[in-house]
Amino acid sequence: MKDLLHHIHRHFPIVQWGTYNMNSQSVSVTFPISFFNSCLNVIGVATRANDSDGKTPGYDATSISKTGFICTNGTNHLVNLNMRYLAIGK
């Protein structure tokens, strides 16, 4: 069974998702399961689109690795916000 899973993961993308709290300027997020080779992309979504001033927040996924990523608040507002992510890798 382990060989079959390894074969599948080598040839097909793996999709993972989760939530985290953006409780500071920069937050480290760990994937539930490490990707075998690499994480190809991370998409993050805030649970609320606009701040009280009407500005749309900007969040960047940086330092993307097999085990996680760092989310950085690029606009310095909307801290302590629940976030969702979708990660695709192999």
mmCIF file with all atom_site columns, C-alpha atoms in Angstrom:
data_model
loop_
_atom_site.group_PDB
_atom_site.id
_atom_site.type_symbol
_atom_site.label_atom_id
_atom_site.label_alt_id
_atom_site.label_comp_id
_atom_site.label_asym_id
_atom_site.label_entity_id
_atom_site.label_seq_id
_atom_site.pdbx_PDB_ins_code
_atom_site.Cartn_x
_atom_site.Cartn_y
_atom_site.Cartn_z
_atom_site.occupancy
_atom_site.B_iso_or_equiv
_atom_site.pdbx_formal_charge
_atom_site.auth_seq_id
_atom_site.auth_comp_id
_atom_site.auth_asym_id
_atom_site.auth_atom_id
_atom_site.pdbx_PDB_model_num
ATOM 1  C CA . MET A 1 1  ? 0.000   0.000  0.000   1.00 0.00 ? 1  MET A CA 1
ATOM 2  C CA . LYS A 1 2  ? 2.835   2.396  0.829   1.00 0.00 ? 2  LYS A CA 1
ATOM 3  C CA . ASP A 1 3  ? 4.366   1.882  -2.637  1.00 0.00 ? 3  ASP A CA 1
ATOM 4  C CA . LEU A 1 4  ? 1.008   2.590  -4.285  1.00 0.00 ? 4  LEU A CA 1
ATOM 5  C CA . LEU A 1 5  ? 0.596   5.853  -2.339  1.00 0.00 ? 5  LEU A CA 1
ATOM 6  C CA . HIS A 1 6  ? 4.136   6.906  -3.188  1.00 0.00 ? 6  HIS A CA 1
ATOM 7  C CA . HIS A 1 7  ? 3.469   6.212  -6.896  1.00 0.00 ? 7  HIS A CA 1
ATOM 8  C CA . ILE A 1 8  ? 0.220   8.233  -6.828  1.00 0.00 ? 8  ILE A CA 1
ATOM 9  C CA . HIS A 1 9  ? 1.865   11.182 -5.064  1.00 0.00 ? 9  HIS A CA 1
ATOM 10 C CA . ARG A 1 10 ? 4.722   11.249 -7.587  1.00 0.00 ? 10 ARG A CA 1
ATOM 11 C CA . HIS A 1 11 ? 2.368   11.527 -10.565 1.00 0.00 ? 11 HIS A CA 1
ATOM 12 C CA . PHE A 1 12 ? -0.702  13.405 -9.350  1.00 0.00 ? 12 PHE A CA 1
ATOM 13 C CA . PRO A 1 13 ? -1.022  16.723 -7.545  1.00 0.00 ? 13 PRO A CA 1
ATOM 14 C CA . ILE A 1 14 ? -1.897  16.746 -3.858  1.00 0.00 ? 14 ILE A CA 1
ATOM 15 C CA . VAL A 1 15 ? -4.388  19.323 -2.571  1.00 0.00 ? 15 VAL A CA 1
ATOM 16 C CA . GLN A 1 16 ? -4.432  20.417 1.064   1.00 0.00 ? 16 GLN A CA 1
ATOM 17 C CA . TRP A 1 17 ? -6.482  23.081 2.801   1.00 0.00 ? 17 TRP A CA 1
ATOM 18 C CA . GLY A 1 18 ? -6.884  24.541 6.239   1.00 0.00 ? 18 GLY A CA 1
ATOM 19 C CA . THR A 1 19 ? -7.461  27.570 8.396   1.00 0.00 ? 19 THR A CA 1
ATOM 20 C CA . TYR A 1 20 ? -5.270  29.749 10.587  1.00 0.00 ? 20 TYR A CA 1
ATOM 21 C CA . ASN A 1 21 ? -5.497  32.995 12.510  1.00 0.00 ? 21 ASN A CA 1
ATOM 22 C CA . MET A 1 22 ? -3.668  36.054 11.194  1.00 0.00 ? 22 MET A CA 1
ATOM 23 C CA . ASN A 1 23 ? -2.853  37.317 14.680  1.00 0.00 ? 23 ASN A CA 1
ATOM 24 C CA . SER A 1 24 ? 0.285   39.287 13.844  1.00 0.00 ? 24 SER A CA 1
ATOM 25 C CA . GLN A 1 25 ? 2.104   40.911 10.943  1.00 0.00 ? 25 GLN A CA 1
ATOM 26 C CA . SER A 1 26 ? 3.553   37.540 9.901   1.00 0.00 ? 26 SER A CA 1
ATOM 27 C CA . VAL A 1 27 ? 2.285   34.024 10.683  1.00 0.00 ? 27 VAL A CA 1
ATOM 28 C CA . SER A 1 28 ? 3.961   30.665 10.050  1.00 0.00 ? 28 SER A CA 1
ATOM 29 C CA . VAL A 1 29 ? 1.530   27.992 8.785   1.00 0.00 ? 29 VAL A CA 1
ATOM 30 C CA . THR A 1 30 ? 2.335   24.256 8.791   1.00 0.00 ? 30 THR A CA 1
ATOM 31 C CA . PHE A 1 31 ? 0.593   21.859 6.410   1.00 0.00 ? 31 PHE A CA 1
ATOM 32 C CA . PRO A 1 32 ? -1.152  18.844 7.986   1.00 0.00 ? 32 PRO A CA 1
ATOM 33 C CA . ILE A 1 33 ? 0.976   16.552 5.785   1.00 0.00 ? 33 ILE A CA 1
ATOM 34 C CA . SER A 1 34 ? 4.308   17.425 4.222   1.00 0.00 ? 34 SER A CA 1
ATOM 35 C CA . PHE A 1 35 ? 4.395   17.348 0.405   1.00 0.00 ? 35 PHE A CA 1
ATOM 36 C CA . PHE A 1 36 ? 6.785   14.738 -1.072  1.00 0.00 ? 36 PHE A CA 1
ATOM 37 C CA . ASN A 1 37 ? 8.598   17.040 -3.522  1.00 0.00 ? 37 ASN A CA 1
ATOM 38 C CA . SER A 1 38 ? 7.357   20.619 -3.266  1.00 0.00 ? 38 SER A CA 1
ATOM 39 C CA . CYS A 1 39 ? 4.392   22.885 -2.741  1.00 0.00 ? 39 CYS A CA 1
ATOM 40 C CA . LEU A 1 40 ? 3.605   24.498 -6.084  1.00 0.00 ? 40 LEU A CA 1
ATOM 41 C CA . ASN A 1 41 ? 1.162   27.191 -4.958  1.00 0.00 ? 41 ASN A CA 1
ATOM 42 C CA . VAL A 1 42 ? -0.706  28.533 -1.933  1.00 0.00 ? 42 VAL A CA 1
ATOM 43 C CA . ILE A 1 43 ? -3.886  30.570 -2.181  1.00 0.00 ? 43 ILE A CA 1
ATOM 44 C CA . GLY A 1 44 ? -5.023  32.408 0.939   1.00 0.00 ? 44 GLY A CA 1
ATOM 45 C CA . VAL A 1 45 ? -8.417  33.974 1.539   1.00 0.00 ? 45 VAL A CA 1
ATOM 46 C CA . ALA A 1 46 ? -9.520  36.245 4.364   1.00 0.00 ? 46 ALA A CA 1
ATOM 47 C CA . THR A 1 47 ? -12.912 35.584 5.921   1.00 0.00 ? 47 THR A CA 1
ATOM 48 C CA . ARG A 1 48 ? -13.746 39.277 5.610   1.00 0.00 ? 48 ARG A CA 1
ATOM 49 C CA . ALA A 1 49 ? -12.979 41.180 2.405   1.00 0.00 ? 49 ALA A CA 1
ATOM 50 C CA . ASN A 1 50 ? -12.830 44.801 3.598   1.00 0.00 ? 50 ASN A CA 1
ATOM 51 C CA . ASP A 1 51 ? -11.644 46.647 6.650   1.00 0.00 ? 51 ASP A CA 1
ATOM 52 C CA . SER A 1 52 ? -13.813 49.332 8.237   1.00 0.00 ? 52 SER A CA 1
ATOM 53 C CA . ASP A 1 53 ? -11.982 51.912 6.116   1.00 0.00 ? 53 ASP A CA 1
ATOM 54 C CA . GLY A 1 54 ? -13.089 50.115 2.933   1.00 0.00 ? 54 GLY A CA 1
ATOM 55 C CA . LYS A 1 55 ? -9.586  48.991 1.950   1.00 0.00 ? 55 LYS A CA 1
ATOM 56 C CA . THR A 1 56 ? -9.045  45.474 0.684   1.00 0.00 ? 56 THR A CA 1
ATOM 57 C CA . PRO A 1 57 ? -6.364  43.685 2.714   1.00 0.00 ? 57 PRO A CA 1
ATOM 58 C CA . GLY A 1 58 ? -3.264  42.284 1.030   1.00 0.00 ? 58 GLY A CA 1
ATOM 59 C CA . TYR A 1 59 ? -1.707  39.035 2.232   1.00 0.00 ? 59 TYR A CA 1
ATOM 60 C CA . ASP A 1 60 ? 1.340   37.324 0.740   1.00 0.00 ? 60 ASP A CA 1
ATOM 61 C CA . ALA A 1 61 ? 2.325   33.660 0.999   1.00 0.00 ? 61 ALA A CA 1
ATOM 62 C CA . THR A 1 62 ? 6.121   33.578 1.170   1.00 0.00 ? 62 THR A CA 1
ATOM 63 C CA . SER A 1 63 ? 8.796   31.024 2.058   1.00 0.00 ? 63 SER A CA 1
ATOM 64 C CA . ILE A 1 64 ? 6.628   28.266 0.577   1.00 0.00 ? 64 ILE A CA 1
ATOM 65 C CA . SER A 1 65 ? 8.128   24.838 1.298   1.00 0.00 ? 65 SER A CA 1
ATOM 66 C CA . LYS A 1 66 ? 7.117   21.174 1.495   1.00 0.00 ? 66 LYS A CA 1
ATOM 67 C CA . THR A 1 67 ? 6.004   21.677 5.096   1.00 0.00 ? 67 THR A CA 1
ATOM 68 C CA . GLY A 1 68 ? 4.296   25.086 5.106   1.00 0.00 ? 68 GLY A CA 1
ATOM 69 C CA . PHE A 1 69 ? 4.501   28.784 4.329   1.00 0.00 ? 69 PHE A CA 1
ATOM 70 C CA . ILE A 1 70 ? 4.622   32.205 5.934   1.00 0.00 ? 70 ILE A CA 1
ATOM 71 C CA . CYS A 1 71 ? 1.670   34.540 5.512   1.00 0.00 ? 71 CYS A CA 1
ATOM 72 C CA . THR A 1 72 ? 2.574   38.228 5.667   1.00 0.00 ? 72 THR A CA 1
ATOM 73 C CA . ASN A 1 73 ? 0.078   41.037 6.120   1.00 0.00 ? 73 ASN A CA 1
ATOM 74 C CA . GLY A 1 74 ? 1.108   43.445 3.374   1.00 0.00 ? 74 GLY A CA 1
ATOM 75 C CA . THR A 1 75 ? -1.251  46.275 4.308   1.00 0.00 ? 75 THR A CA 1
ATOM 76 C CA . ASN A 1 76 ? -0.818  46.492 8.100   1.00 0.00 ? 76 ASN A CA 1
ATOM 77 C CA . HIS A 1 77 ? -4.510  46.222 8.832   1.00 0.00 ? 77 HIS A CA 1
ATOM 78 C CA . LEU A 1 78 ? -7.003  43.455 9.586   1.00 0.00 ? 78 LEU A CA 1
ATOM 79 C CA . VAL A 1 79 ? -4.830  41.663 12.123  1.00 0.00 ? 79 VAL A CA 1
ATOM 80 C CA . ASN A 1 80 ? -6.481  38.885 14.173  1.00 0.00 ? 80 ASN A CA 1
ATOM 81 C CA . LEU A 1 81 ? -8.443  37.599 11.218  1.00 0.00 ? 81 LEU A CA 1
ATOM 82 C CA . ASN A 1 82 ? -9.392  34.017 10.432  1.00 0.00 ? 82 ASN A CA 1
ATOM 83 C CA . MET A 1 83 ? -7.849  32.902 7.148   1.00 0.00 ? 83 MET A CA 1
ATOM 84 C CA . ARG A 1 84 ? -8.304  29.929 4.839   1.00 0.00 ? 84 ARG A CA 1
ATOM 85 C CA . TYR A 1 85 ? -5.756  28.444 2.469   1.00 0.00 ? 85 TYR A CA 1
ATOM 86 C CA . LEU A 1 86 ? -5.568  25.969 -0.393  1.00 0.00 ? 86 LEU A CA 1
ATOM 87 C CA . ALA A 1 87 ? -2.187  24.425 -1.220  1.00 0.00 ? 87 ALA A CA 1
ATOM 88 C CA . ILE A 1 88 ? -1.287  22.366 -4.278  1.00 0.00 ? 88 ILE A CA 1
ATOM 89 C CA . GLY A 1 89 ? 1.882   20.335 -4.546  1.00 0.00 ? 89 GLY A CA 1
ATOM 90 C CA . LYS A 1 90 ? 3.539   17.040 -5.353  1.00 0.00 ? 90 LYS A CA 1
#
